[in-house]
Coordinates of C-alpha atoms in Angstrom, one line a residue:
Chain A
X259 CA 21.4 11.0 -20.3
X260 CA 20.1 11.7 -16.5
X261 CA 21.6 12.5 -13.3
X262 CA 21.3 12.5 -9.8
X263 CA 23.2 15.3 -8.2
X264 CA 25.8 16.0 -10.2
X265 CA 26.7 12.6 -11.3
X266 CA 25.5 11.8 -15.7
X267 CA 24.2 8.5 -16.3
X268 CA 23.5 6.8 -19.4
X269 CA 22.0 3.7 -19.0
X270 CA 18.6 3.7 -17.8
X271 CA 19.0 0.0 -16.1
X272 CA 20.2 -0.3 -12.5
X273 CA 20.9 -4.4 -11.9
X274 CA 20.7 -5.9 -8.3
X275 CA 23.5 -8.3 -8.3
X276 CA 21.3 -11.1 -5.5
X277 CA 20.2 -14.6 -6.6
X278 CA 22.4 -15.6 -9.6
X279 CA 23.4 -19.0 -10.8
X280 CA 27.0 -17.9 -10.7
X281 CA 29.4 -15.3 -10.4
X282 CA 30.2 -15.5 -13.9
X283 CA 26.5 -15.6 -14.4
X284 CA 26.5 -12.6 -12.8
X285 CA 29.1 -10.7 -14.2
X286 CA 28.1 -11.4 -17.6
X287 CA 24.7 -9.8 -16.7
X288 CA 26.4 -6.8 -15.3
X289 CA 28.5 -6.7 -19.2
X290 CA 25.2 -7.3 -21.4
X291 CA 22.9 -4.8 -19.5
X292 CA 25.7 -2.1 -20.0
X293 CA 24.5 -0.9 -16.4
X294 CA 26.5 1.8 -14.6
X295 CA 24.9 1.1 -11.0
X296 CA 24.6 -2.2 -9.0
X297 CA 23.1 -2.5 -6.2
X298 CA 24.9 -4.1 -3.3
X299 CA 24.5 -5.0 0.3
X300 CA 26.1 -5.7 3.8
X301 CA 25.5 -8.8 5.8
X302 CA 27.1 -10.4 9.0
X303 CA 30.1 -12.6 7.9
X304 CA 30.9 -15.5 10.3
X305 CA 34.7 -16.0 11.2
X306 CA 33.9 -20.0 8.9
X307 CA 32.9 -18.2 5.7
X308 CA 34.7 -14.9 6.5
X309 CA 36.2 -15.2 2.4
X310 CA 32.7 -14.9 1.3
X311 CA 32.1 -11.3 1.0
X312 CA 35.7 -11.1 0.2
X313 CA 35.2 -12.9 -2.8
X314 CA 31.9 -11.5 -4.0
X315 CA 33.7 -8.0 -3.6
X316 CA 36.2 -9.2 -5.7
X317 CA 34.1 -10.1 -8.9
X318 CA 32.2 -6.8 -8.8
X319 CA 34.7 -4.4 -7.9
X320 CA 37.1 -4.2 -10.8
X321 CA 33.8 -4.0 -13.3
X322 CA 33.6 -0.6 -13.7
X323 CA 30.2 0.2 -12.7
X324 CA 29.2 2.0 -9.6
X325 CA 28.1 0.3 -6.0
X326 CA 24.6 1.8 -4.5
X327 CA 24.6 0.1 -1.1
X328 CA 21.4 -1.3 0.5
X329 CA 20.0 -1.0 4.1
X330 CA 17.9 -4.2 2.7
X331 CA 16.7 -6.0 5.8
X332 CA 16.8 -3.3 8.3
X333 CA 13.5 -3.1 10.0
X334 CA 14.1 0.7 12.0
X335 CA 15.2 3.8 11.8
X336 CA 18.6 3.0 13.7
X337 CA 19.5 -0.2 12.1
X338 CA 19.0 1.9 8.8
X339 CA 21.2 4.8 9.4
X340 CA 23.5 2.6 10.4
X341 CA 23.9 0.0 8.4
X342 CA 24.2 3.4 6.2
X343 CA 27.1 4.6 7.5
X344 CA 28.8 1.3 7.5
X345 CA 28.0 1.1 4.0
X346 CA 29.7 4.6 3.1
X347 CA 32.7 3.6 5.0
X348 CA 33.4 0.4 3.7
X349 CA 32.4 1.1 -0.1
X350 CA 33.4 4.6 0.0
X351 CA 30.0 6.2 -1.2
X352 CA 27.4 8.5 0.2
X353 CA 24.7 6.5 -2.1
X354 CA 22.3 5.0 -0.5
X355 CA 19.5 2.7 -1.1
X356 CA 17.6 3.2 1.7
X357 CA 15.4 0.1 3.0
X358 CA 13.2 0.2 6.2
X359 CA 10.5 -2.5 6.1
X360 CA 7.4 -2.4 7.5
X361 CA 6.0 -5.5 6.7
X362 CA 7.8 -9.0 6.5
X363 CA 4.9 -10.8 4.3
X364 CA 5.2 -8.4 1.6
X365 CA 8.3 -6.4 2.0
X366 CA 6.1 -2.7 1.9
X367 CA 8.5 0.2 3.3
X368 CA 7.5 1.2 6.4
X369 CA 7.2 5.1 5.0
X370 CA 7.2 6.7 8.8
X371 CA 10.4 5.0 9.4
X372 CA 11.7 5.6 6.1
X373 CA 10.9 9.7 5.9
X374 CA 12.9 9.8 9.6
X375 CA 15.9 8.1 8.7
X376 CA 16.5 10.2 5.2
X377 CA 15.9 13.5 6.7
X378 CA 18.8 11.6 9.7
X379 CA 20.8 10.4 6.4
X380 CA 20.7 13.6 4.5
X381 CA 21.7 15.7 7.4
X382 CA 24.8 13.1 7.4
X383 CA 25.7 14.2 4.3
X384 CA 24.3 10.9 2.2
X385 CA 23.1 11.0 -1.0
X386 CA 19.7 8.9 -0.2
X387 CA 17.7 6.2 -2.7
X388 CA 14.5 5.8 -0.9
X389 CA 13.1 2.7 -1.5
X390 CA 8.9 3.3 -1.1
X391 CA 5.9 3.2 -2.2
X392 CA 4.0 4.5 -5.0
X393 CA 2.4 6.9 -2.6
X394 CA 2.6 10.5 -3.8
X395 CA 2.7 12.5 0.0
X396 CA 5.1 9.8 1.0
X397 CA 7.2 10.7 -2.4
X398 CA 6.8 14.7 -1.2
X399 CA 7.5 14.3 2.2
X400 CA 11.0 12.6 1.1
X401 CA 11.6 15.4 -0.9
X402 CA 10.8 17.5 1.7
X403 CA 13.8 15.8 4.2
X404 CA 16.2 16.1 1.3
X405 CA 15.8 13.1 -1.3
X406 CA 17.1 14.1 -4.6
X407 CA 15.8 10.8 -6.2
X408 CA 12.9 8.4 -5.5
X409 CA 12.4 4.5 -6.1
X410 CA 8.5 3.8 -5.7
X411 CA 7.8 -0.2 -6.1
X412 CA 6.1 -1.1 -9.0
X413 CA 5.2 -4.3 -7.2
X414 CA 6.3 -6.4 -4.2
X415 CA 10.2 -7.2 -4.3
X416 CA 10.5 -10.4 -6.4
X417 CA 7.2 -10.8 -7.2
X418 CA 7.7 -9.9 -10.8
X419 CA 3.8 -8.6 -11.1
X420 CA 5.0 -5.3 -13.1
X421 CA 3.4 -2.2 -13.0
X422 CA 0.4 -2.7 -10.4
X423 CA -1.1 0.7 -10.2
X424 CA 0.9 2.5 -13.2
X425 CA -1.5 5.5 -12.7
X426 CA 0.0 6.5 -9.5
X427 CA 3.3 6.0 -10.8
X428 CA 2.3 8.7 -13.7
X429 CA 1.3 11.0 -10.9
X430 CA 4.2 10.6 -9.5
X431 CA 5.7 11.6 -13.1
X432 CA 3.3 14.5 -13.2
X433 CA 3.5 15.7 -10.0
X434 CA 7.5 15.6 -9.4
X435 CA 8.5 16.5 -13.4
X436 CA 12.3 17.4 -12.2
X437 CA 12.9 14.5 -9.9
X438 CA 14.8 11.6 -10.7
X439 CA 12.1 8.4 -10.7
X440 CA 13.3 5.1 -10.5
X441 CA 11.0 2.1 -10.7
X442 CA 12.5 -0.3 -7.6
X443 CA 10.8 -3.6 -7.1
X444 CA 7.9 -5.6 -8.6
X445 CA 9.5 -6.0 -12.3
X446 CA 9.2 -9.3 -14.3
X447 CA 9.1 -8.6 -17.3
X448 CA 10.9 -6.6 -20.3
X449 CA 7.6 -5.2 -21.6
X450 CA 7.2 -4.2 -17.5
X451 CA 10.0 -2.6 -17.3
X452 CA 9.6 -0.7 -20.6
X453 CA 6.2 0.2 -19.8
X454 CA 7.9 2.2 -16.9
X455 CA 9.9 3.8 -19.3
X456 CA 7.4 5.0 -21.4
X457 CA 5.7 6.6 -18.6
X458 CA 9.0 9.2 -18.2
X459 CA 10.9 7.2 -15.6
X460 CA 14.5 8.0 -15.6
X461 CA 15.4 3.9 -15.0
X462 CA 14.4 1.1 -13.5
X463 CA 15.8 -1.2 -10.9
X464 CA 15.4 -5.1 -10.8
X465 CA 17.4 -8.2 -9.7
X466 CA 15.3 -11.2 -9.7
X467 CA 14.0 -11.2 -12.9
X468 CA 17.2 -11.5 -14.9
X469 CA 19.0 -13.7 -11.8
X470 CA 16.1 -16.4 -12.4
X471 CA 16.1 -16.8 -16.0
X472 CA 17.0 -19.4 -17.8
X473 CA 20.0 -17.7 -19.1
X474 CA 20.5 -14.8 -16.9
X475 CA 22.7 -12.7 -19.7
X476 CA 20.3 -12.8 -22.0
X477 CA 17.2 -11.7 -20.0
X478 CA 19.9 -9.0 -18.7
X479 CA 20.4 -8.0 -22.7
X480 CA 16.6 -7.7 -23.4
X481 CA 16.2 -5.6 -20.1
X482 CA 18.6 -3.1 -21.4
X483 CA 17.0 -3.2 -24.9
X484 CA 13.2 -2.3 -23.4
X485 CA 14.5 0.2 -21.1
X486 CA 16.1 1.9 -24.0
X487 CA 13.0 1.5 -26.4
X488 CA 10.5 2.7 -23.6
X489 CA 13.0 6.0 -22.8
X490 CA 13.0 6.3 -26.8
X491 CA 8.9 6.2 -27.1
X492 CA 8.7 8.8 -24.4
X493 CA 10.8 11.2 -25.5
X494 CA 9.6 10.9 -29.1
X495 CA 6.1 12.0 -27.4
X496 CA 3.5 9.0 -26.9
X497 CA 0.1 9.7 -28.4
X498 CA -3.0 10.3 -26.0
X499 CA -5.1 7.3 -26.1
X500 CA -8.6 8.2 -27.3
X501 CA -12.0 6.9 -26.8
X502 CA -13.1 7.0 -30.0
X503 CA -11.9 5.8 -33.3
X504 CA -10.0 8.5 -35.8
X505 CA -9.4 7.5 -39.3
X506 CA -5.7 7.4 -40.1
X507 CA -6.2 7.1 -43.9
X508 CA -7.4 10.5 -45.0
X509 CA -11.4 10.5 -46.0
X510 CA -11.1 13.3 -48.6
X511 CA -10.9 11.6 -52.1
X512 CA -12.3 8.3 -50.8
X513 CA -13.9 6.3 -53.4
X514 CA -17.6 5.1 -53.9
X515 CA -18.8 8.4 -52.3
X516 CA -21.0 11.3 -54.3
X517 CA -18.8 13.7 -56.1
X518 CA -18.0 17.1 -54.9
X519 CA -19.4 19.6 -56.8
X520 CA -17.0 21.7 -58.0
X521 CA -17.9 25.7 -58.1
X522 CA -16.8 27.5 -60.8
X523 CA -16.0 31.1 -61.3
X524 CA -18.5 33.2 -63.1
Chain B
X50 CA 35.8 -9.7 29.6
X51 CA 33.0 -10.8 27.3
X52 CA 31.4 -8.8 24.5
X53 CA 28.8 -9.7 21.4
X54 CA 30.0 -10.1 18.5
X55 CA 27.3 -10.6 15.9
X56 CA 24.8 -11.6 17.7
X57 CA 27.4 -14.2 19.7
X58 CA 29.0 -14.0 23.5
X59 CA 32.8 -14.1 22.9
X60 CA 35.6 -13.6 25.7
X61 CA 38.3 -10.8 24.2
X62 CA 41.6 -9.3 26.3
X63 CA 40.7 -6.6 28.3
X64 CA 41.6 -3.2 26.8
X65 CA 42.0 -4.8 23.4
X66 CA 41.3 -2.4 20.0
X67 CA 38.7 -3.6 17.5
X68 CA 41.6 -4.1 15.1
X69 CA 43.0 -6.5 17.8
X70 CA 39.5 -8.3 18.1
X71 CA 39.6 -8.3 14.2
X72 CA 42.8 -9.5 13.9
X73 CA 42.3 -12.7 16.9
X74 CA 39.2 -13.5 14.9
X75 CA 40.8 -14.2 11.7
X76 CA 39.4 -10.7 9.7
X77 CA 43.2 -9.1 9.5
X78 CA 42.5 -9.2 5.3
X79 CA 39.1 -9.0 5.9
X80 CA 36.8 -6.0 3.8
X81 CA 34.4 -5.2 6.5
X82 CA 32.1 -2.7 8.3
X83 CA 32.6 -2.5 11.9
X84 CA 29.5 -0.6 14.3
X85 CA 29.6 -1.1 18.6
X86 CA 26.4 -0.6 19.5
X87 CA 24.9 0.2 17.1
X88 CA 27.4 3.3 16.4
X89 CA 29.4 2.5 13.0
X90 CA 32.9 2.7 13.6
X91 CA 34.8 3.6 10.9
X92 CA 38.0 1.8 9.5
X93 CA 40.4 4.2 10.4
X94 CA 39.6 4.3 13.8
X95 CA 40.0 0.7 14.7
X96 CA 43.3 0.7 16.0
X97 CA 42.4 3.3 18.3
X98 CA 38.9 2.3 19.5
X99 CA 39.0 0.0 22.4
X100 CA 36.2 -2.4 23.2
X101 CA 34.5 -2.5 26.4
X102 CA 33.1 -5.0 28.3
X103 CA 29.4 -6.0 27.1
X104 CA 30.0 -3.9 23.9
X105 CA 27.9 -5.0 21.2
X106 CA 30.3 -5.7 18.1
X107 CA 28.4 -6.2 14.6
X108 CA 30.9 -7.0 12.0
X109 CA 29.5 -7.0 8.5
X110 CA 31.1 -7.6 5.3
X111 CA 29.6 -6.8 1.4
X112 CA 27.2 -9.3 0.0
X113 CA 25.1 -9.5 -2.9
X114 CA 22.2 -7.4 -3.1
X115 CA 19.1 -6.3 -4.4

């Protein structure tokens, strides 16, 4: 079990809920991954297909799992904080997955932007997800403005290239021990996403990679199964990988090899 | 009078709430997020808030998200 603030969360799988074949499709992910936490969003609704977020609200909301809102798409401080607050009034939470892109051809946070509006957003009470990169004085500086929680990429969103620079991510680890770490983007893979784990993330956070399989439910299973395996490895203690060989079978006794001379007692 | 709402010029009743707005545009059942000018508005204070002319009226409902 981890938390964030005083909310206890047992699965270490956070599912983005964009992309899927189906609702049902969809739902059925949400059931097999056992998640706790979806991640939603807000979008201009024309008055022709005003029932749309209507009815996506309606297949989510009775499923028992928690909404984190997005600011995905919001490209400044101001169109952030309040796309926020819109967010906490409509879904009635003060979670926030906080998006400010700084860059349309690979979707990188714009970390200036995103430092200003969660030190804004924490001052308004919100309880903020910062979406950002894996850059360790971005990660303290949102610490700094309040974050309780932080959600470095592991790659670009939806590129499913898994862990691209896993050693900053352990610094990250190493460097923020009591901060909840979520690994937000980049993951296409179960072995990715487990990889995270074993590194001492408290969860990951994907979308893509279970929406686009062939059989969305069952990529959505396997993701909950590595997370679980990789959160198991770490906290049974992972080795420390060694540059030379050490021989696991024990060399006293082994065969073929001049006796020991045995001293006796005069 | 004529005011933007998302992103569109639309002609509204002078002195007309946001609920009122809502309501002639078909959202009466409607789950949404209301912000004028960039200001959220939240949805207890729609029947009171009254629009003004040029006010710039983003109405946004939940979608599905990453």
């Amino acid at each position: 079990m981890w938390s964030i603030g005083d909310t206890k969360i047992n699965s270490h799988l956070l599912l983005g809920t964009s992309r899927y074949p189906s609702p049902a499709s969809l739902q059925q992910s949400i059931l097999r991954a056992e998640v706790e936490i979806i991640t939603v969003s807000l979008r201009r609704e024309t008055a022709a297909k005003q029932q749309d977020g209507q009815r996506f609200w309606d297949h989510v909301k009775d499923l028992n799992v928690r909404v984190l809102p997005n600011t995905a798409g919001c490209y400044s401080v101001q169109e952030a904080v309040t796309t926020a607050h819109m967010a906490r009034d409509l879904f009635a939470t003060n979670w926030i997955k906080l998006e400010v892109i700084g860059d349309d051809y690979t979707l990188q946070p714009d970390p200036f932007g995103l430092v200003k509006a969660a030190q804004q957003l924490v001052l308004d009470g919100f309880e903020v997800f910062p979406y950002t990169t894996d850059d360790l004085i971005v990660a303290q500086r949102l610490i700094d403005v309040g974050c309780r929680v932080l959600m470095p990429w592991a790659a670009p969103i939806g590129s499913g290239l898994g862990l691209t620079n896993p050693r900053a991510l352990q610094l990250l680890r190493h460097r923020f021990p009591k901060v909840p770490l979520i690994v937000d983007a980049g993951i296409g893979r179960p072995s990715h996403a487990m990889a995270a784990m074993e590194l001492g993330y408290d969860a990951v956070l994907l979308n893509t990679a279970v929406a686009e399989a062939d059989d969305p439910p069952a990529m959505a299973a396997a993701f909950a199964a590595a997370v679980a395996f990789g959160r198991l490895g770490f906290e049974a203690g992972l080795m420390e990988p060694r540059s030379f060989a050490v021989a696991s079978t024990p060399l006293l006794g082994r065969a073929f090899t001049p006796a020991v001379a045995i001293e006796r007692p005069s | 009078m004529y005011v933007r709402i998302n992103g569109e010029s639309r002609q509204v009743e002078e002195s007309a709430t946001l609920q009122q707005v809502l309501f002639n545009l078909g959202y009466q059942e409607s789950f949404v997020a209301v912000a004028v000018n960039k200001s959220c508005i939240k949805r207890s204070d729609l029947a009171v808030t009254q629009v003004k002319a040029g006010d710039d009226i983003e109405i946004l409902a939940p979608m599905a998200g990453g």
